[in-house]
Amino acid sequence: MITFLKTAAVIAAMVAIIPLAVWAGSGNWRHAAHALKQYLIAMGVLVVPVVVLAAITSLPW
């Protein structure tokens, strides 16, 4: 359970970097929220196909 909490904390910290950096640069939370949305969409486009392919290749095992 502790490993899951550590992993979740690290992922949350890595995702929080994007809106905090944009907020620091622009001073506007709306820009930070928009940047976070765009970042999560881009990461989804990159990660989802890899996860699907990994699931397909490990399915026969």
Short mmCIF file of C-alpha atoms in Angstrom, two decimals:
data_model
loop_
_atom_site.label_atom_id
_atom_site.label_comp_id
_atom_site.label_asym_id
_atom_site.label_seq_id
_atom_site.Cartn_x
_atom_site.Cartn_y
_atom_site.Cartn_z
CA MET A 1 0.00 0.00 0.00
CA ILE A 2 2.84 2.40 0.81
CA THR A 3 4.34 1.85 -2.66
CA PHE A 4 1.04 2.85 -4.25
CA LEU A 5 0.89 6.03 -2.18
CA LYS A 6 4.47 6.95 -3.08
CA THR A 7 3.78 6.35 -6.75
CA ALA A 8 0.58 8.41 -6.65
CA ALA A 9 2.42 11.26 -4.90
CA VAL A 10 5.22 11.26 -7.47
CA ILE A 11 2.76 11.28 -10.39
CA ALA A 12 0.76 14.10 -8.77
CA ALA A 13 3.93 16.14 -8.24
CA MET A 14 5.05 15.60 -11.83
CA VAL A 15 1.66 16.66 -13.20
CA ALA A 16 1.52 19.69 -10.89
CA ILE A 17 4.72 21.09 -12.39
CA ILE A 18 2.97 22.10 -15.61
CA PRO A 19 0.20 24.33 -14.20
CA LEU A 20 2.48 25.79 -11.54
CA ALA A 21 5.07 26.79 -14.14
CA VAL A 22 2.45 28.35 -16.39
CA TRP A 23 0.83 30.13 -13.45
CA ALA A 24 4.21 31.49 -12.38
CA GLY A 25 4.90 32.72 -15.89
CA SER A 26 1.54 34.22 -16.71
CA GLY A 27 0.00 34.92 -13.30
CA ASN A 28 -3.34 33.57 -14.48
CA TRP A 29 -4.95 30.35 -13.21
CA ARG A 30 -7.04 30.05 -16.37
CA HIS A 31 -3.92 29.78 -18.47
CA ALA A 32 -2.55 27.21 -16.04
CA ALA A 33 -5.74 25.14 -16.23
CA HIS A 34 -5.70 25.30 -20.02
CA ALA A 35 -2.04 24.24 -20.11
CA LEU A 36 -2.80 21.32 -17.78
CA LYS A 37 -5.69 20.24 -20.00
CA GLN A 38 -3.51 20.36 -23.10
CA TYR A 39 -0.70 18.50 -21.31
CA LEU A 40 -3.03 15.72 -20.16
CA ILE A 41 -4.47 15.36 -23.67
CA ALA A 42 -0.98 15.12 -25.15
CA MET A 43 0.10 12.58 -22.55
CA GLY A 44 -3.05 10.57 -23.20
CA VAL A 45 -2.29 10.51 -26.92
CA LEU A 46 1.22 9.27 -26.17
CA VAL A 47 0.45 6.81 -23.37
CA VAL A 48 -2.84 5.16 -24.35
CA PRO A 49 -1.58 3.50 -27.57
CA VAL A 50 1.47 2.14 -25.74
CA VAL A 51 -0.69 0.70 -22.95
CA VAL A 52 -3.05 -0.86 -25.50
CA LEU A 53 -0.15 -2.44 -27.39
CA ALA A 54 1.41 -3.68 -24.15
CA ALA A 55 -1.90 -5.21 -23.11
CA ILE A 56 -2.31 -6.91 -26.49
CA THR A 57 1.19 -8.35 -26.45
CA SER A 58 0.94 -9.59 -22.87
CA LEU A 59 -2.55 -11.04 -23.33
CA PRO A 60 -1.39 -14.45 -24.64
CA TRP A 61 0.85 -14.94 -21.61
#
